[in-house]
Short mmCIF file of C-alpha atoms in Angstrom, two decimals:
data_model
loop_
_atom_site.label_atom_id
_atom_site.label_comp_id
_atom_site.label_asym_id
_atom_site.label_seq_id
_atom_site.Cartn_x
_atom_site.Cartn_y
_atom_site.Cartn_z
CA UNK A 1120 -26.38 5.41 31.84
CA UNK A 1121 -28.77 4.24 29.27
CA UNK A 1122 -26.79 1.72 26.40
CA UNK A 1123 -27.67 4.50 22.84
CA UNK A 1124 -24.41 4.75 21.50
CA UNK A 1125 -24.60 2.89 17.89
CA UNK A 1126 -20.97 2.80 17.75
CA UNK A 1127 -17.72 4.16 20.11
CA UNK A 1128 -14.36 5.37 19.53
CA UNK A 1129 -11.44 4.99 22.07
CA UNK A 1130 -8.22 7.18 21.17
CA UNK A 1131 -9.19 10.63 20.03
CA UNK A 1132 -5.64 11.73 18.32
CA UNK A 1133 -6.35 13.05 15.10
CA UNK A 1134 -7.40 9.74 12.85
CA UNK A 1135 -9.67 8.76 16.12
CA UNK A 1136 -11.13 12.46 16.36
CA UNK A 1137 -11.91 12.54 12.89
CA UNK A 1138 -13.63 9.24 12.35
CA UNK A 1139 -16.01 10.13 15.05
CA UNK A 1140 -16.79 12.97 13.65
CA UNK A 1141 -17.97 11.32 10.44
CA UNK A 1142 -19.71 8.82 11.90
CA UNK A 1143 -21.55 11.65 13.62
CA UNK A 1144 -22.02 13.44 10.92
CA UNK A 1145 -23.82 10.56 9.18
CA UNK A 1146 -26.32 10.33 12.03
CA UNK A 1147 -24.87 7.78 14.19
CA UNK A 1148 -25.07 8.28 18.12
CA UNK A 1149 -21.26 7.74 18.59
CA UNK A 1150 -19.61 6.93 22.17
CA UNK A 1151 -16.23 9.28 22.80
CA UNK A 1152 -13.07 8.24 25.30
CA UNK A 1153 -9.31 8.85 25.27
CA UNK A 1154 -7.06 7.97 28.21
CA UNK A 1155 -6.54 11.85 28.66
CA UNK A 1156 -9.54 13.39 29.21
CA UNK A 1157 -8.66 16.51 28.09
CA UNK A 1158 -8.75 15.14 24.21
CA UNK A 1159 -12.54 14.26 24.90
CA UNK A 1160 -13.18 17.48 26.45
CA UNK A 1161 -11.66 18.89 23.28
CA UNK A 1162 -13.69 17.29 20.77
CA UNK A 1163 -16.77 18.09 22.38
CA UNK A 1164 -16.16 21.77 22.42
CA UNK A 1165 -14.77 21.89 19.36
CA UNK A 1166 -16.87 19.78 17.14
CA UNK A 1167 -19.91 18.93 19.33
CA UNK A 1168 -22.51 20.22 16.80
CA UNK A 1169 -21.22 17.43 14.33
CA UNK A 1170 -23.48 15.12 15.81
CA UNK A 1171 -24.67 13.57 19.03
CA UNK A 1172 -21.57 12.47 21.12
CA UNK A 1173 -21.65 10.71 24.39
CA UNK A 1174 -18.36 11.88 26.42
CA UNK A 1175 -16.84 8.87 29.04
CA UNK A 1176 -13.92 9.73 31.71
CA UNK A 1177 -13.40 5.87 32.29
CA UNK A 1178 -13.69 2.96 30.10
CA UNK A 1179 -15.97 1.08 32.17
CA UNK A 1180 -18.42 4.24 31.17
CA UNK A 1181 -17.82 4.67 27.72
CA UNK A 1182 -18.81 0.70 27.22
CA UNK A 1183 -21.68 1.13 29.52
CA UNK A 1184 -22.43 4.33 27.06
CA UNK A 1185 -23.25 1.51 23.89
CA UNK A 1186 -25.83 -0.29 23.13
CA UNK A 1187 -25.61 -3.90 22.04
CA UNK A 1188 -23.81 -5.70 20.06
CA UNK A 1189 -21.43 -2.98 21.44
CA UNK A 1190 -19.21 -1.95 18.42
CA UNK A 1191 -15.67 0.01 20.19
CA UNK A 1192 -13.23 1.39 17.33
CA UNK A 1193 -9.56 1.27 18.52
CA UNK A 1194 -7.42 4.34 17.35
CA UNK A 1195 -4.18 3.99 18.93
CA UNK A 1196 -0.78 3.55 18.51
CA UNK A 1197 -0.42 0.06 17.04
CA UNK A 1198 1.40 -2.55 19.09
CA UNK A 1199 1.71 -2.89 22.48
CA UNK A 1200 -1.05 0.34 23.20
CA UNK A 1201 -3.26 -1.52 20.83
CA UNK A 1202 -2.66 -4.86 23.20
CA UNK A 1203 -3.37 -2.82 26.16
CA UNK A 1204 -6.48 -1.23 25.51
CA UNK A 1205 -8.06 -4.67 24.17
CA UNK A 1206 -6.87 -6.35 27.89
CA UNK A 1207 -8.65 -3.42 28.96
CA UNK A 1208 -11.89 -4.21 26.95
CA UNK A 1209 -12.17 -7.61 27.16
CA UNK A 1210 -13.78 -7.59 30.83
CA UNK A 1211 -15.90 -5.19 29.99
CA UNK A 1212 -17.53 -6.53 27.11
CA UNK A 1213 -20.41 -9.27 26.37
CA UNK A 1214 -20.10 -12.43 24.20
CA UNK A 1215 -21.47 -11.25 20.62
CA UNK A 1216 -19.65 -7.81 21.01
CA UNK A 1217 -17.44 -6.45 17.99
CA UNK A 1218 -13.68 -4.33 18.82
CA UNK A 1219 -12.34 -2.88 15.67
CA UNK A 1220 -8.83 -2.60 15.12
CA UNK A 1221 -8.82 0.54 13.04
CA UNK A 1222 -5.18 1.58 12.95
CA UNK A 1223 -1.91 0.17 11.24
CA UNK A 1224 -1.49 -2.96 12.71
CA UNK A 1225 0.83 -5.62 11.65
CA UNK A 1226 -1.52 -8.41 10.15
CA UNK A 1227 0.06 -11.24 12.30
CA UNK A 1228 -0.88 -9.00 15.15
CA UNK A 1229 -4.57 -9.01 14.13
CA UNK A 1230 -4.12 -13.23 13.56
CA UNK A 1231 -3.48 -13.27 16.87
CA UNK A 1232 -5.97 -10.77 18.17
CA UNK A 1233 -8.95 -12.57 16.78
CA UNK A 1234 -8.31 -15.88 17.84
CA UNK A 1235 -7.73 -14.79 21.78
CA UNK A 1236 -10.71 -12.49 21.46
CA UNK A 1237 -12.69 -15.79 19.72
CA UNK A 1238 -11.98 -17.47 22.88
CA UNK A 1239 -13.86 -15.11 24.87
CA UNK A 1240 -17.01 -14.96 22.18
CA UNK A 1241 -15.56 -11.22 21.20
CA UNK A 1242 -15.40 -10.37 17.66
CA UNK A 1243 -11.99 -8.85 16.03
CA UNK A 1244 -12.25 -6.67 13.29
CA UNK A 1245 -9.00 -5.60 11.85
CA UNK A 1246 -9.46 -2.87 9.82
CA UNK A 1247 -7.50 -1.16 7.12
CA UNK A 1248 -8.61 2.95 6.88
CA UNK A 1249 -6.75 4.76 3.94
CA UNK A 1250 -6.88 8.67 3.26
CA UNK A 1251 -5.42 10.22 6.06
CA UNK A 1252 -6.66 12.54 8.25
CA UNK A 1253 -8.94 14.40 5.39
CA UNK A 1254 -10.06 10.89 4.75
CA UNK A 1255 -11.18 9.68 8.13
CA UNK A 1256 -13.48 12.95 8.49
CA UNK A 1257 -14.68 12.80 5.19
CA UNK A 1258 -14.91 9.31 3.21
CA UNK A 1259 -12.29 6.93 3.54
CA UNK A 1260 -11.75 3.98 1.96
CA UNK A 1261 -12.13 1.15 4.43
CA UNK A 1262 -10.71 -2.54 4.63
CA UNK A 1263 -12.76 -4.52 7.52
CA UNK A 1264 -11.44 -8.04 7.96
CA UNK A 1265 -12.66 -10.26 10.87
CA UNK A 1266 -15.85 -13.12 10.68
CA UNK A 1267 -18.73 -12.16 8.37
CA UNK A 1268 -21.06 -12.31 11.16
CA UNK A 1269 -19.73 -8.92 12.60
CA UNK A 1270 -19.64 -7.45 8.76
CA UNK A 1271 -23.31 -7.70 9.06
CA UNK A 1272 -23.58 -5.97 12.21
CA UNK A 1273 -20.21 -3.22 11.56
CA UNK A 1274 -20.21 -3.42 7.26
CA UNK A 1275 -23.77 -0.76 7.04
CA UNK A 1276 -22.22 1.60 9.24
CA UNK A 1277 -18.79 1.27 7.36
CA UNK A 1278 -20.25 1.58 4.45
CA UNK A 1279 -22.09 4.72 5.56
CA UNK A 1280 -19.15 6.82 6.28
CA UNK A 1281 -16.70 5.41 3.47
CA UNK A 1282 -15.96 7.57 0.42
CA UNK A 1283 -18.55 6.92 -2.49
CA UNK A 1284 -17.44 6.37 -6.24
CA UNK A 1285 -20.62 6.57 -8.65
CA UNK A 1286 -22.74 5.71 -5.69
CA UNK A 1287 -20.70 2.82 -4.50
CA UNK A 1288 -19.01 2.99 -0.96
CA UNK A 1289 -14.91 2.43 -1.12
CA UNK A 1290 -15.88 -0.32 1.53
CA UNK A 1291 -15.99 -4.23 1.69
CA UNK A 1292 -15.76 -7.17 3.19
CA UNK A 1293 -12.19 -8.53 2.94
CA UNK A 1294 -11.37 -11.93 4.36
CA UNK A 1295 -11.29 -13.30 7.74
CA UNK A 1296 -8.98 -12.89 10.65
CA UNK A 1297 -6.16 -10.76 9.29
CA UNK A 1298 -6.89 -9.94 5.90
CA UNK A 1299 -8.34 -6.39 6.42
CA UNK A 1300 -4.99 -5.44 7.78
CA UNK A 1301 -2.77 -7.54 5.05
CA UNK A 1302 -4.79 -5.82 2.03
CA UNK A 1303 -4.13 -2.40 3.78
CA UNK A 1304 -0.50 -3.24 4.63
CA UNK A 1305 -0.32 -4.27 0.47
CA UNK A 1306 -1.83 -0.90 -0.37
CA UNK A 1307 0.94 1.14 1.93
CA UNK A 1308 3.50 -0.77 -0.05
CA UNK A 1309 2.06 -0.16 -3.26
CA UNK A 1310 1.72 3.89 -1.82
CA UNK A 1311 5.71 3.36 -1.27
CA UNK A 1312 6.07 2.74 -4.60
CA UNK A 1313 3.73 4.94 -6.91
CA UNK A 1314 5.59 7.55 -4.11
CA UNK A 1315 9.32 6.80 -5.05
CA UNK A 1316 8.34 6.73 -9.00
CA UNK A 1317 6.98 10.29 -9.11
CA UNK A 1318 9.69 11.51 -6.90
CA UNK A 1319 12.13 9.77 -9.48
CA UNK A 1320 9.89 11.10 -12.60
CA UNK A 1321 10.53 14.56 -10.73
CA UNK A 1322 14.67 14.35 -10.88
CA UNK A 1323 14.44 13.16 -14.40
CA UNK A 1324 12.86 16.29 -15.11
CA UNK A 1325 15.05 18.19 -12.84
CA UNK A 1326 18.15 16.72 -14.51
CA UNK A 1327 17.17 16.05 -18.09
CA UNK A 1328 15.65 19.40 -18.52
CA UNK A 1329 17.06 21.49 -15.53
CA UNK A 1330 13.35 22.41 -15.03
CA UNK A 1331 12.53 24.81 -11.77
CA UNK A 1332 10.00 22.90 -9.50
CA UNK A 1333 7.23 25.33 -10.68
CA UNK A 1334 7.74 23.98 -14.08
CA UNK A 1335 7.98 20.30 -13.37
CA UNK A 1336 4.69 21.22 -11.19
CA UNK A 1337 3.12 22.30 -14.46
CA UNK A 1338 3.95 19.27 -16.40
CA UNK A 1339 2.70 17.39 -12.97
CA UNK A 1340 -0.64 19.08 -13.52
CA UNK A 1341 -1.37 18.66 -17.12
CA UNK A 1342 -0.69 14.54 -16.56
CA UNK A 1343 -3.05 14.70 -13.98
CA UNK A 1344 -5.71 15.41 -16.49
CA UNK A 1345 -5.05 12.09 -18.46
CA UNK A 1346 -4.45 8.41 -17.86
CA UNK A 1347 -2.45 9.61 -14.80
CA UNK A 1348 -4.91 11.62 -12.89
CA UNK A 1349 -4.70 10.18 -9.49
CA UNK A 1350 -4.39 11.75 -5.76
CA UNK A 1351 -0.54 11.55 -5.50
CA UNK A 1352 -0.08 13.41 -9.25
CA UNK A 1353 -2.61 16.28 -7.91
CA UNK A 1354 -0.32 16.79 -4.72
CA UNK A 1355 2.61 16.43 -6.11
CA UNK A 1356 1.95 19.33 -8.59
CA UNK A 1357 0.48 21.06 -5.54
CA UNK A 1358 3.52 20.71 -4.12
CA UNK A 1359 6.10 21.63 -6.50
CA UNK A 1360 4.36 24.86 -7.02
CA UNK A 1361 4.34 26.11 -3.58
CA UNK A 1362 6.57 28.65 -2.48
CA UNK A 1363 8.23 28.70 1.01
CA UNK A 1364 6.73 31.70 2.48
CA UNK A 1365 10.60 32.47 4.82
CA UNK A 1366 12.98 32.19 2.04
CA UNK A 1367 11.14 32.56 -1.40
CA UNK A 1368 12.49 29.26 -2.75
CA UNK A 1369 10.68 26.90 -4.45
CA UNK A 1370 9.26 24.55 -1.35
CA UNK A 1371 10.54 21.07 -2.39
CA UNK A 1372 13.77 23.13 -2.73
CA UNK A 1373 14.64 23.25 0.69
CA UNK A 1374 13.55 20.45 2.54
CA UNK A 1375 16.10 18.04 3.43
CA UNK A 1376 15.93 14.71 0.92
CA UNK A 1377 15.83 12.46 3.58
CA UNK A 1378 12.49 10.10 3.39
CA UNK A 1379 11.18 8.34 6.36
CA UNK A 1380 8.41 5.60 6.97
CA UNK A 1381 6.63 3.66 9.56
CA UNK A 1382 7.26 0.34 8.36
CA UNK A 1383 4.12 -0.55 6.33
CA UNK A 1384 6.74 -0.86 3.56
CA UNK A 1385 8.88 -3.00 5.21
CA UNK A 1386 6.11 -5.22 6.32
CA UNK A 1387 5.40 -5.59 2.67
CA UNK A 1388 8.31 -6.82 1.73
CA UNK A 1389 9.50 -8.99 4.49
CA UNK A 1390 6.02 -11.06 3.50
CA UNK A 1391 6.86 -11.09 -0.38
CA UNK A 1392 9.69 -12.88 0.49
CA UNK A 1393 7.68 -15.32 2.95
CA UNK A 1394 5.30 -15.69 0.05
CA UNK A 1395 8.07 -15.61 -2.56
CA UNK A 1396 6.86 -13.24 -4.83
CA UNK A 1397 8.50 -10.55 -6.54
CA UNK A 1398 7.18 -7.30 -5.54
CA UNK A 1399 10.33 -5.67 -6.58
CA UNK A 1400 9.00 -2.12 -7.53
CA UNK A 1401 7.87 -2.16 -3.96
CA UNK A 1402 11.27 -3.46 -2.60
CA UNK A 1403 13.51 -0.97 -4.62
CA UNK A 1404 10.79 2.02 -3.27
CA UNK A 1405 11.59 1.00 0.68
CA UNK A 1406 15.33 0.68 -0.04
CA UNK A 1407 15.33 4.19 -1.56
CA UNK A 1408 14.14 5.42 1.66
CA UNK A 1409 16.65 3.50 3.88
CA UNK A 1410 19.17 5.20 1.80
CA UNK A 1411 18.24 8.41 1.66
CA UNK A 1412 18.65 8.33 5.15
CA UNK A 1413 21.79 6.64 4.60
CA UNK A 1414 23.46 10.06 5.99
CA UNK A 1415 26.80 8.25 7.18
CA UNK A 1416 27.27 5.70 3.86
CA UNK A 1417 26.42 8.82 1.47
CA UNK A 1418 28.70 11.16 3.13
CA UNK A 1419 31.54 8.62 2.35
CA UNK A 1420 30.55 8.22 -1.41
CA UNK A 1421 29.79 12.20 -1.80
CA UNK A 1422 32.70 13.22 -3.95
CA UNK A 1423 34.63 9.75 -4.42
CA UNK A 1424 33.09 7.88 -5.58
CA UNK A 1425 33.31 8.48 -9.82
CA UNK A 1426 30.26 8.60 -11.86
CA UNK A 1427 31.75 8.83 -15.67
CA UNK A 1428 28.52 9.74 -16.23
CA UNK A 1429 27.89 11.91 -19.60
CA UNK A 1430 26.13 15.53 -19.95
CA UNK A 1431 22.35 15.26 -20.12
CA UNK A 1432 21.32 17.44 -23.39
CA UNK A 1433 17.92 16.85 -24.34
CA UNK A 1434 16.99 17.78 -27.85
CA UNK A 1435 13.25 17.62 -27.74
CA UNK A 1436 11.70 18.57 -24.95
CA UNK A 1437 8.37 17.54 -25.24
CA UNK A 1438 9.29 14.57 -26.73
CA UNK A 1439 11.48 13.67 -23.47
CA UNK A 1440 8.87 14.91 -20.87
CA UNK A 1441 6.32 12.06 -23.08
CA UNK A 1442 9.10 9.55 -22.56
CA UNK A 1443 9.04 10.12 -18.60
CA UNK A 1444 5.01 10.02 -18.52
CA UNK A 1445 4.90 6.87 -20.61
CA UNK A 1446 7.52 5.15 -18.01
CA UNK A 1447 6.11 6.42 -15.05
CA UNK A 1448 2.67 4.72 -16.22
CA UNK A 1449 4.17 1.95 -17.53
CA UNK A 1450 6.05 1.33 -13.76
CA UNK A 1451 2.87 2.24 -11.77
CA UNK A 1452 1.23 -0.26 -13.35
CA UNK A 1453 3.86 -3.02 -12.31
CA UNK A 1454 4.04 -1.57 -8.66
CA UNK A 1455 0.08 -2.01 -8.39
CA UNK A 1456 0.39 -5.51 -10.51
CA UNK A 1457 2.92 -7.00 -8.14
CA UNK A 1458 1.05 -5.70 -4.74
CA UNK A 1459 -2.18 -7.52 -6.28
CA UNK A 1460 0.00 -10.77 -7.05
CA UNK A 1461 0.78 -10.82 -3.10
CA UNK A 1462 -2.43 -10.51 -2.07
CA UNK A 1463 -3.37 -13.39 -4.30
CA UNK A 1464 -0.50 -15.20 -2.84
CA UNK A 1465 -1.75 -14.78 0.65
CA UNK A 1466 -5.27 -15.34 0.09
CA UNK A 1467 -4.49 -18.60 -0.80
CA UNK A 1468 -1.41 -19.21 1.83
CA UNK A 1469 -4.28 -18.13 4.17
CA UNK A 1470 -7.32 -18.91 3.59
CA UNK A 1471 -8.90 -15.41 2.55
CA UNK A 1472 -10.56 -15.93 -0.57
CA UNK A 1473 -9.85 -12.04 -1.65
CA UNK A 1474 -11.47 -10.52 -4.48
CA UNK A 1475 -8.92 -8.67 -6.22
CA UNK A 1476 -11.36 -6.47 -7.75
CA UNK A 1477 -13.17 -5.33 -5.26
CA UNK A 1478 -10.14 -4.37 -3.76
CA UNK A 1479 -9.04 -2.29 -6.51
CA UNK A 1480 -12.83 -0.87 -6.66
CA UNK A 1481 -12.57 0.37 -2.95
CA UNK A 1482 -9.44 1.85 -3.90
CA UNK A 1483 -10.90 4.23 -6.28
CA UNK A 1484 -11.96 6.95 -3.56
CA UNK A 1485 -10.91 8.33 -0.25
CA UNK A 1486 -7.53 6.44 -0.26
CA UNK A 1487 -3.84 7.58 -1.15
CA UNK A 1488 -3.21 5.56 -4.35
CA UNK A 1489 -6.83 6.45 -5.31
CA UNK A 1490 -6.46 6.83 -8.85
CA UNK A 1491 -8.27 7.12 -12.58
CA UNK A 1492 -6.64 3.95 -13.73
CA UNK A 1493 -7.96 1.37 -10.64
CA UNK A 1494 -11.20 1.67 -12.78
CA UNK A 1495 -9.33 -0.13 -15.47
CA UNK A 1496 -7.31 -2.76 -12.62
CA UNK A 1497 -11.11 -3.10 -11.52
CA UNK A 1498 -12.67 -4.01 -14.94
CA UNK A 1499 -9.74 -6.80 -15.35
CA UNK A 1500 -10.50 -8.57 -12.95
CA UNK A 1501 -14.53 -8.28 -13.67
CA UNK A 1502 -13.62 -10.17 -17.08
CA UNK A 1503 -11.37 -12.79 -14.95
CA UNK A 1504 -11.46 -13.25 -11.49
CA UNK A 1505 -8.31 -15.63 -11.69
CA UNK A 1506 -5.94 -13.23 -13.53
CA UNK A 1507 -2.58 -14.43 -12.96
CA UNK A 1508 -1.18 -11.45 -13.96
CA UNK A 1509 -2.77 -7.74 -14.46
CA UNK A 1510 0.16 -6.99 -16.99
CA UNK A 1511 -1.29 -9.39 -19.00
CA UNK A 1512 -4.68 -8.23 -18.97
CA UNK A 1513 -6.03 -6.83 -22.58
CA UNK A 1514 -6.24 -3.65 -21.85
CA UNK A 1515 -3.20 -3.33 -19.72
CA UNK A 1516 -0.94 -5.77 -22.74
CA UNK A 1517 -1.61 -2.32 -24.79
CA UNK A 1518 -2.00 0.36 -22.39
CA UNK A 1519 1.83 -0.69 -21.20
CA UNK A 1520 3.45 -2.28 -24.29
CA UNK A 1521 2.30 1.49 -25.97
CA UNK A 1522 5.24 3.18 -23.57
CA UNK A 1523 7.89 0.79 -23.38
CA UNK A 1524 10.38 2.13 -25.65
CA UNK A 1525 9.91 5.34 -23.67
CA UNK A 1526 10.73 3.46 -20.76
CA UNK A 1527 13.82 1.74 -21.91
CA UNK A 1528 14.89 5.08 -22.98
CA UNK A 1529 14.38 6.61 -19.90
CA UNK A 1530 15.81 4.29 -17.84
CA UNK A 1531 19.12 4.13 -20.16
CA UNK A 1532 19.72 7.59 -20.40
CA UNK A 1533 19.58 7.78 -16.58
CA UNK A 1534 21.93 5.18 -16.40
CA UNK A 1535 24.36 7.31 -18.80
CA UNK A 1536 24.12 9.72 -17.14
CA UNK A 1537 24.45 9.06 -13.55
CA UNK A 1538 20.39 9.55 -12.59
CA UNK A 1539 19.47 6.90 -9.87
CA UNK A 1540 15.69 5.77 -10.81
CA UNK A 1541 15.61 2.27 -8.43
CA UNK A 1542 11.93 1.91 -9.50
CA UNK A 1543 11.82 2.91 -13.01
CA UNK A 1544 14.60 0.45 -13.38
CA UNK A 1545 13.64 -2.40 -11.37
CA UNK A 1546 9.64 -1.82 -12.67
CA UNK A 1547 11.30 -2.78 -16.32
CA UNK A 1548 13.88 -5.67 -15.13
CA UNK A 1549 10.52 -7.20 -13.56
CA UNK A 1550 8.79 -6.32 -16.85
CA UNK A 1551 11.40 -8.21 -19.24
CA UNK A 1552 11.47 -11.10 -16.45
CA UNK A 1553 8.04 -12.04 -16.63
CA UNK A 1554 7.70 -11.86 -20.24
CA UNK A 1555 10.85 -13.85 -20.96
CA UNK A 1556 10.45 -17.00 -23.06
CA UNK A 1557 13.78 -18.23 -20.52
CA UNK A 1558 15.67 -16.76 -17.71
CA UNK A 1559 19.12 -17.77 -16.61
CA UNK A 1560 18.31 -19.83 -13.65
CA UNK A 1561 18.55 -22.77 -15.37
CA UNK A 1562 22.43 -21.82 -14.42
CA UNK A 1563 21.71 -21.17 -10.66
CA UNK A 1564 19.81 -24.33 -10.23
CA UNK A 1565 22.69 -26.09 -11.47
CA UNK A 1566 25.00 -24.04 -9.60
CA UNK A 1567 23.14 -24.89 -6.68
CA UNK A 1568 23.23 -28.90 -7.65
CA UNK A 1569 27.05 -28.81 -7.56
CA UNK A 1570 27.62 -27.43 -4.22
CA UNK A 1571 24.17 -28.84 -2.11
CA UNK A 1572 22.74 -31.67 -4.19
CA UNK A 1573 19.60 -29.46 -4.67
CA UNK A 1574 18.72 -31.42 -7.78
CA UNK A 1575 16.57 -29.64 -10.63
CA UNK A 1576 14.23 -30.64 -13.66
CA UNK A 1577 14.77 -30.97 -17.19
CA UNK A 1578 13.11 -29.54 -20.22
CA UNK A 1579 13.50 -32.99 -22.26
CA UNK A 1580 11.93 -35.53 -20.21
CA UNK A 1581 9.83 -35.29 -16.74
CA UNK A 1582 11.62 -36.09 -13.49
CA UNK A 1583 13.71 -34.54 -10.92
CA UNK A 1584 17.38 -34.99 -11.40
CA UNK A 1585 21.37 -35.04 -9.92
CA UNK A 1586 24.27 -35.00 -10.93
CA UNK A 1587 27.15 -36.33 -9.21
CA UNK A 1588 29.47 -33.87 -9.41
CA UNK A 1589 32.42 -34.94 -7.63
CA UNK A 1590 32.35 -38.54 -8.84
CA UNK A 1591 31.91 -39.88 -12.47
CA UNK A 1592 29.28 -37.03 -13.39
CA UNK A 1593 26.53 -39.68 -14.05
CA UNK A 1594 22.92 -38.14 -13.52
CA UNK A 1595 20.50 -40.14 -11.40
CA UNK A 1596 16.58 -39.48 -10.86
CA UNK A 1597 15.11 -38.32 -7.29
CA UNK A 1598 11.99 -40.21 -5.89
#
């Protein structure tokens, strides 16, 4: 078989299916194989006047099917199918030839990847792909990692099929080795979050107001034509207005509240505390999950445990539903504030040299947390590069310090009256933190001198310090 596939995609479940379709749709010639034939079959008869496909049975075909540098998209499970297929590959393939990682991978996964693949002159190109299935057919936004040698070869084509935002493609070049993956990992956790606040903007509603879902949809809709518009706001008040077609009841009304995730959320936050930074929006987000599904620990508590919790009467209800749209901003913007502070963290930790803003930029179109207000994220980091922290941007100093007596509000009257809101709550703690002129661990490093020796620094003179506690108290200085 003559090599005239310009790219090829191995795993044709729905994500798989879908990206070959685009990149058929945007002209490419694009190699087709999935370890069940039936799958290829499938996509051929079904969507074969997308584009010009070229159908393999075996793997040793479908590479033979590609011309060189062959470029092979992986779309399968992540893990140990994702190992197999790339033991699979490797034979197969010539030095100078790119494999793209295109799934959920775990970023140390895609570390390691790279450097055994370097070893046999392969290129590894872990790659993020936000939007879903809609996205992968029709624009996603993409996060390619890997050397910048096979950007030059795999960014055009990437670039080609991504979602566009005034002309520019919601694609770039990330870092090398893992950093495609870590960005997209980052942008899952910061999904977790902006997720978890709306669903905890929604019972506020619900409880505060005793709103139907149909209204709270409404309210949903009109933010989504200001500052909030964003993917996740349209859904949501897609979502609360739909009607379940068997019982008649408002949708969200009967399914069971029991969240579940694949563990990009976890990932997140097992890093942040390798990196040590507070992503704690993030944190409180995946912990609401775990407990949701807490079935046997909230079972115990259901009923016994007392609440002394007061009667929610709201007065003004405009004024309230304001309060909860001010607080969900103001939160949002620490969820997406912290996820950017980790990927600063590991850029450095790793060598990545990110650009913070072009990651925000990408994020504008095709993905899940695409939303009105990354424009804004984007144009902070265009006036400094180095931001240390988006809260303290200009825009953002105003933009959030306009809502946050609507946020303590909110947060205290939930706490009166027995409304768990993990994010809203944490999203402020973090927000007081940060901006506090001194925080009480002055006490905890001293605590932690008294029992380990763990010394600490003063604010008087330069120096790091002990005390001996057990003996005559006397304070030496450490070398």
């Amino acid at each position: 078989m003559s090599a005239r596939a310009q790219i090829g995609v191995t795993g044709l479940a729905v994500m798989g299916r879908n990206l070959a379709r685009n990149f058929a749709r945007h002209g490419y010639t694009v190699a087709v194989h999935n370890r069940s034939y039936a799958k290829t079959e499938s996509l051929i008869a079904d969507h074969g006047t997308d584009g010009d496909f070229i159908p393999s049975e075996s793997m040793k075909d479908f590479v033979a099917s590609l011309a060189q540098p062959r470029k092979v998209v992986i779309m399968v499970k992540a893990g140990g199918p994702t190992d197999a297929v790339i033991q699979e590959l490797i034979p197969l393939l010539d030095e100078g030839d790119i494999v793209i990682d295109a799934g959920n991978a775990h970023f140390p996964d895609t570390r390691r990847r790279e450097a055994e693949l370097k070893e046999h002159g392969l290129h590894f190109v872990g790659t993020g792909v936000s939007g879903g299935e809609e996205g992968a057919l029709n624009g996603p936004s993409i996060m390619p990692g890997g050397s910048k040698e096979s950007y030059e070869w795999l960014g055009p084509i990437l670039e080609d099929i991504s979602a566009k935002v005034d002309g520019v493609p919601c694609c770039t070049y990330v870092g090398s080795d893992g950093a495609g993956h870590f960005v997209k990992m980052v942008h899952n956790g910061i999904e977790y979050a902006d997720m978890q606040l709306i669903a905890e903007a929604y019972d506020l509603l619900k409880q505060g107001l005793g709103a139907s879902a149909k209204e709270i949809g409404e309210i949903f809709a009109e933010w989504n034509k200001g500052d909030l518009e964003s993917f996740l706001i349209e859904i949501t008040a897609d979502v609360l207005q739909h009607v379940d077609a068997e019982t008649g009841s408002a949708f969200v009304d009967i399914i069971l509240d029991r969240a579940e995730q694949k563990g990009t959320g976890r990932w997140t936050v097992q890093n942040a505390l390798d990196l040590g930074v507070p992503i704690t929006g993030i944190a409180e987000a995946t912990f609401a999950r775990a407990l949701s599904g807490s079935v046997p620990q909230r079972t115990a508590a259901n009923g016994v445990l007392e609440a002394h919790a007061g009667t929610w009467e709201v007065t003004d209800r405009e004024a309230f539903i304001e309060d909860v749209r001010l607080a969900l901003y103001a939160s949002k913007v620490v969820a997406y504030s912290q996820g950017f502070d980790q990927i600063a963290a590991a850029s450095e930790e790793f060598g990545w040299d990110i650009d913070r803003g072009a990651m925000a930029r990408i994020w504008r179109g095709g993905c899940i947390i695409r939303a009105r207000f990354l424009n804004r994220i984007t144009e902070a980091y265009e006036r400094d590069a180095n931001l240390p922290l988006l809260l303290a941007d200009e825009y953002f100093v105003s933009a959030v310090g306009h809502g946050v007596s609507a946020w303590r509000r909110i947060v205290a009257q939930a706490a009166l009256n027995g409304v768990p809101t993990p994010a809203f709550a944490s999203s402020l703690s973090y927000y007081d933190g940060v901006r506090a002129d001194r925080l009480p661990a002055n006490l905890i490093q001293a605590q932690r001198d008294f029992f380990g020796a763990h010394t600490y620094q003063r604010t008087d003179k330069a120096g790091v310090f002990h005390t001996e506690w057990s003996l005559d108290r006397s304070e030496s200085t450490e070398s």
